[in-house]
Short mmCIF file of C-alpha atoms in Angstrom, two decimals:
data_model
loop_
_atom_site.label_atom_id
_atom_site.label_comp_id
_atom_site.label_asym_id
_atom_site.label_seq_id
_atom_site.Cartn_x
_atom_site.Cartn_y
_atom_site.Cartn_z
CA MET A 1 116.21 109.01 53.11
CA GLU A 2 117.53 112.57 53.28
CA SER A 3 118.94 113.53 56.69
CA ARG A 4 117.48 116.44 58.56
CA PRO A 5 119.45 119.71 58.64
CA LEU A 6 121.59 119.98 61.76
CA TYR A 7 120.70 122.95 63.98
CA LEU A 8 123.10 123.11 66.93
CA GLY A 9 122.97 126.79 67.88
CA PRO A 10 122.87 126.54 71.70
CA ARG A 11 125.49 123.78 71.68
CA LEU A 12 127.80 125.81 69.44
CA LYS A 13 127.37 128.83 71.71
CA ARG A 14 128.16 126.76 74.83
CA LEU A 15 131.25 125.34 73.12
CA ARG A 16 132.48 128.81 72.15
CA ARG A 17 132.05 130.09 75.69
CA GLU A 18 133.75 127.02 77.21
CA LEU A 19 136.71 127.69 74.91
CA GLY A 20 136.68 131.35 75.93
CA LEU A 21 136.32 132.60 72.36
CA THR A 22 134.53 135.58 70.88
CA GLN A 23 132.40 135.12 67.78
CA ALA A 24 135.08 136.96 65.79
CA VAL A 25 137.87 134.62 66.95
CA MET A 26 135.83 131.48 66.26
CA ALA A 27 134.88 132.85 62.84
CA GLU A 28 138.57 133.38 62.03
CA ASP A 29 139.41 129.83 63.17
CA LEU A 30 136.68 128.39 60.93
CA ALA A 31 137.30 130.75 57.98
CA ILE A 32 133.77 132.15 58.00
CA SER A 33 132.29 135.52 58.96
CA PRO A 34 131.32 136.54 62.53
CA SER A 35 127.79 137.25 61.30
CA TYR A 36 127.52 133.65 60.09
CA ILE A 37 128.57 132.42 63.54
CA ALA A 38 125.79 134.57 65.01
CA LEU A 39 123.25 133.05 62.59
CA LEU A 40 124.41 129.53 63.50
CA GLU A 41 124.11 130.22 67.23
CA ARG A 42 120.57 131.56 66.74
CA ASN A 43 119.62 128.41 64.77
CA GLN A 44 118.97 130.53 61.67
CA ARG A 45 121.44 128.44 59.69
CA PRO A 46 122.14 124.68 59.90
CA LEU A 47 125.59 123.33 60.64
CA THR A 48 126.94 121.81 57.43
CA ALA A 49 129.07 118.67 57.29
CA ASP A 50 132.06 120.71 56.11
CA LEU A 51 131.71 123.15 59.00
CA LEU A 52 131.30 120.28 61.45
CA LEU A 53 134.62 118.84 60.30
CA ARG A 54 136.29 122.24 60.58
CA LEU A 55 135.05 122.58 64.16
CA ALA A 56 136.34 119.14 65.09
CA LYS A 57 139.76 119.81 63.52
CA ALA A 58 140.18 123.33 64.91
CA TYR A 59 139.32 122.43 68.51
CA LYS A 60 140.28 118.73 68.62
CA LEU A 61 136.72 117.54 69.23
CA ASP A 62 134.86 114.30 68.54
CA VAL A 63 132.66 114.69 65.45
CA SER A 64 130.12 112.13 66.68
CA GLU A 65 129.57 114.05 69.90
CA LEU A 66 129.21 117.34 68.06
CA ALA A 67 126.78 115.92 65.52
CA ALA A 68 124.54 114.11 68.00
CA ASP A 69 121.01 115.42 67.48
CA GLU A 70 119.40 116.58 70.72
CA ARG A 71 116.01 117.48 69.26
CA ASP A 72 114.24 114.17 69.89
CA ASP A 73 115.62 114.02 73.43
CA TYR A 74 114.59 117.65 74.06
CA ALA A 75 111.08 116.94 72.76
CA ARG A 76 110.71 113.90 75.01
CA ARG A 77 112.01 115.73 78.09
CA LEU A 78 109.84 118.76 77.44
CA SER A 79 106.82 116.52 76.93
CA ASP A 80 107.49 114.81 80.28
CA VAL A 81 107.78 118.16 82.05
CA LEU A 82 104.51 119.41 80.57
CA LYS A 83 102.70 116.41 82.06
CA ASP A 84 103.16 118.01 85.49
CA PRO A 85 99.75 118.70 87.09
CA ILE A 86 100.63 122.40 87.25
CA PHE A 87 100.05 122.52 83.45
CA ALA A 88 96.86 120.38 83.53
CA GLU A 89 94.47 123.08 82.31
CA ILE A 90 96.59 124.09 79.31
CA ASP A 91 96.05 122.58 75.87
CA LEU A 92 99.52 121.41 74.77
CA PRO A 93 99.37 119.37 71.54
CA ALA A 94 102.29 117.00 71.05
CA LEU A 95 103.06 118.51 67.66
CA GLU A 96 103.47 121.99 69.19
CA VAL A 97 105.73 120.62 71.92
CA ALA A 98 107.95 118.91 69.33
CA ASP A 99 107.99 122.09 67.25
CA VAL A 100 109.17 124.19 70.22
CA ALA A 101 111.90 121.67 71.08
CA THR A 102 113.09 121.60 67.47
CA SER A 103 112.90 125.29 66.64
CA TYR A 104 113.71 126.84 70.00
CA PRO A 105 116.20 124.61 71.87
CA GLY A 106 117.35 127.54 74.02
CA ILE A 107 113.81 128.19 75.28
CA THR A 108 113.38 124.45 75.82
CA GLU A 109 116.56 124.27 77.90
CA ALA A 110 115.40 127.25 79.99
CA MET A 111 112.04 125.54 80.59
CA LEU A 112 113.71 122.30 81.66
CA ARG A 113 116.02 124.11 84.09
CA LEU A 114 113.13 126.07 85.61
CA HIS A 115 111.10 122.92 86.13
CA THR A 116 114.07 121.11 87.71
CA ALA A 117 114.59 124.01 90.12
CA TYR A 118 110.84 124.05 90.88
CA MET A 119 110.81 120.31 91.66
CA ARG A 120 113.82 120.60 93.95
CA GLU A 121 112.14 123.37 95.92
CA GLN A 122 108.90 121.37 96.18
CA GLN A 123 110.81 118.34 97.46
CA ALA A 124 112.72 120.47 99.96
CA LEU A 125 109.45 121.96 101.27
CA ALA A 126 107.92 118.50 101.52
CA GLY A 127 110.96 117.34 103.43
CA LEU A 128 110.68 120.23 105.89
CA ARG A 129 107.00 119.49 106.47
CA GLY A 130 107.61 115.77 106.80
CA GLY A 131 110.76 116.06 108.87
CA ALA A 132 113.10 114.58 106.25
CA SER A 133 114.34 115.43 102.79
CA THR A 134 113.34 113.25 99.85
CA GLU A 135 116.26 114.36 97.71
CA ALA A 136 119.96 113.76 98.20
CA ASP A 137 122.09 116.82 98.88
CA PRO A 138 125.00 116.86 96.36
CA LEU A 139 127.23 118.89 98.69
CA ALA A 140 126.55 116.53 101.60
CA GLU A 141 127.30 113.57 99.31
CA ALA A 142 130.63 115.07 98.28
CA ARG A 143 131.55 115.76 101.90
CA ARG A 144 130.69 112.19 102.87
CA PHE A 145 132.86 110.86 100.05
CA VAL A 146 135.86 112.79 101.37
CA ALA A 147 135.12 112.02 105.04
CA GLN A 148 134.76 108.27 104.45
CA ARG A 149 138.30 108.25 103.05
CA ARG A 150 139.60 110.48 105.86
CA ASN A 151 140.50 113.06 103.22
CA TYR A 152 143.41 110.89 102.13
CA PHE A 153 143.85 109.69 98.54
CA PRO A 154 147.09 107.71 98.23
CA ALA A 155 146.92 107.34 94.44
CA LEU A 156 146.87 111.12 94.03
CA ASP A 157 149.67 111.64 96.56
CA SER A 158 151.91 109.06 94.90
CA LYS A 159 151.40 110.37 91.37
CA ALA A 160 151.79 113.99 92.57
CA GLU A 161 155.06 113.17 94.34
CA ALA A 162 156.45 111.59 91.18
CA LEU A 163 155.37 114.62 89.17
CA ALA A 164 156.94 116.96 91.72
CA GLU A 165 160.28 115.20 91.34
CA GLU A 166 160.05 115.58 87.57
CA ILE A 167 159.18 119.27 87.83
CA GLU A 168 161.98 119.89 90.34
CA LYS A 169 164.48 118.95 87.63
CA LEU A 170 162.97 121.59 85.35
CA GLY A 171 163.33 124.49 87.78
CA GLY A 172 161.58 123.71 91.05
CA LEU A 173 157.98 123.78 92.23
CA GLN A 174 157.54 127.54 92.06
CA GLU A 175 155.80 129.38 89.23
CA GLY A 176 158.72 129.17 86.83
CA GLY A 177 159.19 125.43 87.27
CA LEU A 178 155.50 124.70 86.76
CA ALA A 179 155.46 126.86 83.62
CA GLU A 180 158.52 125.02 82.32
CA TYR A 181 156.86 121.66 82.95
CA LEU A 182 153.75 122.76 81.06
CA ARG A 183 155.99 123.97 78.23
CA SER A 184 157.58 120.50 78.11
CA GLN A 185 154.06 119.15 77.60
CA GLY A 186 153.54 121.44 74.63
CA LEU A 187 151.55 124.04 76.53
CA ARG A 188 152.52 127.70 76.68
CA VAL A 189 151.56 129.72 79.78
CA ARG A 190 150.49 133.31 79.14
CA LEU A 191 149.34 136.06 81.51
CA MET A 192 146.47 137.94 79.92
CA PRO A 193 144.34 141.01 80.75
CA ALA A 194 140.76 140.72 81.99
CA GLU A 195 139.15 141.56 78.64
CA ILE A 196 140.87 138.54 77.05
CA MET A 197 140.14 136.25 80.01
CA MET A 198 136.37 136.87 79.75
CA ASP A 199 135.82 136.74 83.55
CA ALA A 200 137.94 133.59 83.95
CA LEU A 201 140.96 133.19 86.25
CA ARG A 202 142.34 130.33 84.21
CA ARG A 203 141.43 129.22 80.71
CA TYR A 204 142.83 126.41 78.61
CA ASP A 205 142.92 127.35 74.93
CA ARG A 206 142.90 123.95 73.26
CA HIS A 207 143.13 125.40 69.79
CA ALA A 208 146.36 127.33 70.41
CA GLU A 209 147.67 124.93 73.08
CA GLN A 210 148.15 127.60 75.72
CA LEU A 211 147.11 128.12 79.32
CA LEU A 212 145.84 131.65 79.87
CA ILE A 213 145.93 133.09 83.39
CA ASP A 214 144.55 136.41 84.62
CA GLU A 215 147.49 138.78 84.89
CA ALA A 216 145.91 140.48 87.93
CA LEU A 217 146.46 137.36 90.08
CA GLY A 218 149.34 137.36 92.55
CA PRO A 219 152.24 134.86 92.37
CA GLN A 220 150.65 132.34 94.77
CA ALA A 221 147.34 132.40 92.90
CA ARG A 222 149.03 132.04 89.49
CA ARG A 223 151.03 129.10 90.75
CA TRP A 224 147.89 127.49 92.17
CA GLN A 225 146.06 127.81 88.86
CA MET A 226 148.96 126.13 87.05
CA ALA A 227 148.99 123.33 89.62
CA LEU A 228 145.24 122.86 89.20
CA HIS A 229 145.60 122.53 85.44
CA ILE A 230 148.36 119.95 85.90
CA ALA A 231 146.12 118.05 88.34
CA TYR A 232 143.19 118.05 85.91
CA THR A 233 145.41 116.72 83.09
CA ALA A 234 148.24 114.64 84.57
CA LEU A 235 146.01 113.10 87.28
CA ARG A 236 142.95 112.77 85.04
CA SER A 237 142.89 108.94 84.98
CA GLU A 238 143.31 108.61 88.76
CA ILE A 239 140.55 111.17 89.44
CA ALA A 240 138.22 109.58 86.88
CA ALA A 241 138.74 106.12 88.41
CA MET A 242 137.80 107.38 91.88
CA VAL A 243 134.69 109.13 90.63
CA ARG A 244 133.63 106.07 88.59
CA GLY A 245 134.19 103.84 91.60
CA ALA A 246 131.62 105.71 93.67
CA SER A 247 127.87 105.88 93.21
CA PHE A 248 126.48 109.41 93.21
CA SER A 249 122.83 110.39 93.01
CA SER A 250 123.52 113.30 90.65
CA GLU A 251 126.07 114.64 88.22
CA THR A 252 126.47 117.68 90.49
CA ALA A 253 127.74 115.50 93.34
CA ALA A 254 130.20 113.79 90.99
CA GLN A 255 131.46 117.15 89.73
CA LEU A 256 131.93 118.44 93.29
CA VAL A 257 134.00 115.36 94.13
CA ARG A 258 136.02 115.72 90.93
CA ARG A 259 136.76 119.33 91.80
CA ALA A 260 137.77 118.38 95.36
CA LEU A 261 140.11 115.67 94.05
CA ALA A 262 141.74 118.08 91.59
CA ALA A 263 142.37 120.56 94.40
CA TYR A 264 143.80 117.72 96.50
CA GLY A 265 146.12 116.79 93.62
CA ALA A 266 147.24 120.40 93.15
CA ALA A 267 148.07 120.70 96.86
CA ALA A 268 149.91 117.37 96.81
CA LEU A 269 151.96 118.63 93.87
CA ILE A 270 153.17 121.87 95.45
CA MET A 271 153.39 120.34 98.95
CA PRO A 272 154.58 116.74 98.38
CA TYR A 273 153.59 114.41 101.23
CA ASP A 274 156.97 113.30 102.63
CA ARG A 275 158.62 116.70 102.39
CA PHE A 276 155.59 118.53 103.75
CA ALA A 277 155.10 116.08 106.64
CA ARG A 278 158.73 116.48 107.71
CA ALA A 279 158.45 120.27 107.56
CA VAL A 280 155.24 120.15 109.60
CA GLU A 281 157.04 118.33 112.41
CA ALA A 282 160.09 120.59 112.24
CA ARG A 283 158.00 123.76 112.37
CA ALA A 284 155.46 122.49 114.91
CA TYR A 285 152.51 123.12 112.59
CA ASP A 286 153.35 126.80 112.17
CA ILE A 287 151.02 127.55 109.24
CA GLU A 288 152.58 130.92 108.44
CA ALA A 289 156.10 129.47 108.34
CA LEU A 290 154.95 126.53 106.20
CA SER A 291 153.21 128.97 103.88
CA GLY A 292 156.48 130.80 103.33
CA GLN A 293 158.50 127.60 102.90
CA PHE A 294 156.19 126.07 100.29
CA GLY A 295 154.99 129.26 98.62
CA ALA A 296 151.35 128.41 99.38
CA SER A 297 148.58 130.45 100.94
CA PHE A 298 147.49 130.14 104.57
CA GLU A 299 144.32 128.34 103.48
CA GLN A 300 146.15 125.95 101.15
CA VAL A 301 148.54 124.93 103.94
CA ALA A 302 145.71 124.57 106.47
CA HIS A 303 143.77 122.41 104.03
CA ARG A 304 146.82 120.27 103.27
CA LEU A 305 147.30 119.63 106.99
CA THR A 306 143.96 117.77 107.01
CA THR A 307 145.28 115.25 104.45
CA LEU A 308 148.29 113.87 106.33
CA ASN A 309 146.76 110.44 107.01
CA ARG A 310 149.18 108.05 105.30
CA PRO A 311 149.24 104.80 107.34
CA GLY A 312 152.31 104.82 109.57
CA GLN A 313 153.02 108.47 108.76
CA GLU A 314 149.90 110.13 110.19
CA ARG A 315 150.16 113.56 111.73
CA VAL A 316 147.69 115.47 113.92
CA PRO A 317 144.10 114.82 112.79
CA PHE A 318 142.42 118.17 112.09
CA PHE A 319 139.00 119.50 111.28
CA PHE A 320 138.67 122.43 108.88
CA ILE A 321 135.89 124.89 108.18
CA ARG A 322 135.49 127.98 106.00
CA VAL A 323 132.65 130.47 106.46
CA ASP A 324 131.61 133.84 105.07
CA ALA A 325 130.50 136.88 107.08
CA ALA A 326 126.91 135.63 107.06
CA GLY A 327 127.94 132.27 108.55
CA ASN A 328 127.48 130.24 105.35
CA VAL A 329 129.81 127.23 105.26
CA SER A 330 131.60 126.90 101.91
CA LYS A 331 134.08 124.19 102.90
CA ARG A 332 134.13 121.67 105.72
CA LEU A 333 136.35 118.70 106.50
CA ASP A 334 136.25 116.67 109.69
CA GLY A 335 139.16 114.54 110.75
CA ALA A 336 138.99 115.30 114.48
CA GLY A 337 135.45 114.34 115.45
CA PHE A 338 134.18 117.91 115.79
CA PRO A 339 130.34 117.90 115.80
CA PHE A 340 129.56 120.41 113.08
CA ALA A 341 125.99 121.65 112.90
CA ALA A 342 124.01 120.08 110.07
CA HIS A 343 121.64 123.06 109.95
CA GLY A 344 121.69 126.61 111.27
CA GLY A 345 124.58 128.83 112.25
CA GLY A 346 127.54 127.99 114.46
CA CYS A 347 128.36 129.37 117.87
CA PRO A 348 129.12 133.14 117.89
CA LEU A 349 131.51 132.65 120.82
CA TRP A 350 133.98 130.86 118.55
CA THR A 351 136.77 133.24 117.46
CA LEU A 352 136.31 131.96 113.92
CA HIS A 353 133.68 134.68 113.60
CA ASP A 354 136.01 137.37 115.02
CA CYS A 355 138.28 137.06 111.98
CA PHE A 356 136.11 139.51 110.04
CA ARG A 357 136.82 142.35 112.46
CA ARG A 358 140.44 141.31 113.01
CA PRO A 359 141.63 140.52 109.47
CA GLY A 360 145.13 139.17 109.06
CA GLU A 361 145.48 138.01 112.68
CA VAL A 362 145.91 134.39 113.73
CA LEU A 363 143.31 133.80 116.44
CA THR A 364 143.75 130.82 118.73
CA GLN A 365 141.23 129.48 121.23
CA TRP A 366 140.54 126.56 123.51
CA LEU A 367 136.96 125.34 123.07
CA GLU A 368 134.78 123.24 125.34
CA LEU A 369 131.53 121.67 124.18
CA PRO A 370 128.55 121.08 126.51
CA ASN A 371 129.52 117.39 126.88
CA GLY A 372 132.99 118.35 128.15
CA GLU A 373 134.94 117.62 124.93
CA ARG A 374 137.80 120.06 124.40
CA PHE A 375 139.32 121.27 121.13
CA PHE A 376 141.98 123.75 120.09
CA SER A 377 141.26 126.10 117.20
CA VAL A 378 143.45 128.27 114.93
CA ALA A 379 141.43 130.80 112.92
CA HIS A 380 142.46 133.29 110.25
CA SER A 381 140.79 135.47 107.60
CA VAL A 382 141.37 134.71 103.91
CA THR A 383 140.62 136.87 100.90
CA SER A 384 139.80 136.01 97.30
CA GLY A 385 138.96 138.13 94.28
CA GLY A 386 139.70 141.82 93.98
CA GLY A 387 142.96 142.93 92.40
CA ALA A 388 141.41 145.59 90.19
CA HIS A 389 138.93 148.44 90.28
CA GLY A 390 135.35 147.20 90.20
CA LYS A 391 136.29 143.71 91.37
CA PRO A 392 135.44 143.51 95.07
CA ALA A 393 137.41 141.16 97.28
CA VAL A 394 135.56 138.47 99.21
CA ARG A 395 136.72 137.85 102.76
CA ARG A 396 136.08 134.55 104.48
CA ALA A 397 137.27 133.00 107.72
CA ILE A 398 138.83 129.58 108.15
CA ALA A 399 139.50 127.53 111.26
CA LEU A 400 141.75 124.52 111.70
CA GLY A 401 141.27 122.55 114.89
CA CYS A 402 142.22 119.39 116.76
CA THR A 403 141.31 117.62 119.97
CA ALA A 404 142.94 118.80 123.21
CA GLU A 405 145.20 115.73 123.38
CA HIS A 406 146.96 116.68 120.14
CA ALA A 407 147.13 120.43 120.79
CA PRO A 408 150.56 120.40 122.55
CA LYS A 409 152.17 119.46 119.22
CA LEU A 410 151.09 122.82 117.79
CA ILE A 411 153.29 125.87 118.28
CA TYR A 412 150.13 127.92 118.81
CA ALA A 413 149.10 125.96 121.91
CA ARG A 414 152.41 126.09 123.77
CA GLY A 415 152.80 128.09 126.95
CA GLU A 416 150.21 128.83 129.59
CA GLN A 417 146.84 127.35 128.76
CA PRO A 418 143.96 129.83 129.19
CA ALA A 419 140.50 128.75 130.25
CA ALA A 420 138.47 127.12 127.50
CA THR A 421 135.56 129.03 125.98
CA PRO A 422 132.28 127.18 126.49
CA ILE A 423 130.60 126.92 123.08
CA GLY A 424 127.78 124.93 121.54
CA VAL A 425 127.37 123.25 118.18
CA THR A 426 124.41 125.49 117.38
CA CYS A 427 121.91 127.30 119.61
CA ARG A 428 119.10 124.83 118.99
CA LEU A 429 121.29 121.96 120.23
CA CYS A 430 123.01 123.78 123.10
CA ASN A 431 121.54 123.63 126.60
CA ARG A 432 123.89 126.13 128.26
CA ALA A 433 121.59 128.22 130.42
CA THR A 434 123.82 131.26 130.97
CA CYS A 435 124.76 132.16 127.38
CA THR A 436 124.08 135.81 126.56
CA ALA A 437 125.00 135.21 122.89
CA ARG A 438 122.15 132.76 122.35
CA ALA A 439 120.02 133.42 119.24
CA GLU A 440 117.39 130.69 119.73
CA PRO A 441 116.11 128.56 122.61
CA PRO A 442 117.21 124.92 122.66
CA LEU A 443 114.96 122.23 121.28
CA GLY A 444 112.75 120.45 123.81
CA ARG A 445 113.09 123.03 126.61
CA GLU A 446 110.21 125.09 127.98
CA ILE A 447 110.84 128.85 128.01
CA LEU A 448 110.01 130.60 131.28
CA PRO A 449 108.09 133.91 131.32
CA ASP A 450 109.96 137.14 132.00
CA ASP A 451 106.97 139.18 133.28
CA TYR A 452 108.57 139.78 136.67
CA ARG A 453 112.23 138.90 136.17
CA LYS A 454 114.49 139.69 133.18
CA THR A 455 117.96 138.18 132.99
CA PRO A 456 120.85 139.12 130.68
CA GLU A 457 120.22 135.95 128.70
CA PRO A 458 117.76 136.24 125.79
CA PHE A 459 115.88 133.14 127.03
CA VAL A 460 115.47 131.46 130.39
CA PHE A 461 114.32 127.88 130.22
CA ALA A 462 113.14 125.29 132.71
CA GLU A 463 115.62 122.95 134.35
CA SER A 464 114.08 119.94 132.66
#
């Protein structure tokens, strides 16, 4: 029986973009014309066996994975989607559905993504109406994975320490030493302009065996990108074993964990556990001084401080949070029992939010929650992006904190202790009656009328 012609346009296009190649470059690699690449990507030409072999050889890919025919799977998935009651009144013959999936895989993929997004929104709305969500939150899953292990992964620390010793012999853990290590692994590091990088900060060119890094990045950022690549390659088996050993409800959750573990490995490489822990004690947790000593950013050092949980060598347990100017949380780690809000914004009285109007300053603060718990917080603004005209920088704020009992170990908390700022987890869960910064009334409290008496507070509520 004659095999069907192989149309893999969308897959070929995805592969080219993942490799960071233009159509012209891929055409040169495969010894064909750029116009032929365009025809292949639009499914106007089938992928021949000879071309399939050239692709596999040029980019070191598995032929069986490349040749796998997605059409039957696409047709089945599209057919399942079209059974949704929302399409009930539309005549959709099975033959037409199969024809769309076969001839227009790009349109099919777009339809599948739209329906997935639609279903997630419907489930979220149902959860809001019913008081609970019916779908797992990938970000929450990833955070739980890290929290359950106290943000400490001994296998990564051990392997990273051994790698650090190896790299030290090649020139140290700064940019030059990392580049030399990569060179010893057969990988050339090149700084390239934006038009070559195609909107990427770091790109691994498997064909030419080179690591391309945006030349607009500063020394710390370049070094971090090299360390990340080393983590993704040299620590691949350790990371894969951890991800396989957990049960995630979605591929997104698994990818978030994989990314977090790679970042952990990169930090462990440039700030090896034993050396970093000793420096932390010697410098009394001075983040700026540690940043200079290890050539890492303020945020990288603050994040690394949350990982020092090796049994018998533990340091101060910290919580960590990163927010943008709108209050969105993009990173959160809790090793100090701080009751982060699951929903809604944080407390505006926390100096974490002052970082946006006082960029570059280290802001310290004693905090007291409504139940009397006290914490010490160190906040600072961090910036990413920018570096060229038309590329705006993004400023965020981070806070590192610990319980009051551990605060004296920090250089920031020494000296006279000022009064603690009374804050809440979030307005809806805070019952402080005299807060003028309140945005919403607390849950379960009756609001009193202000017909005859208006106080400075936005809401006045009954005693009980």
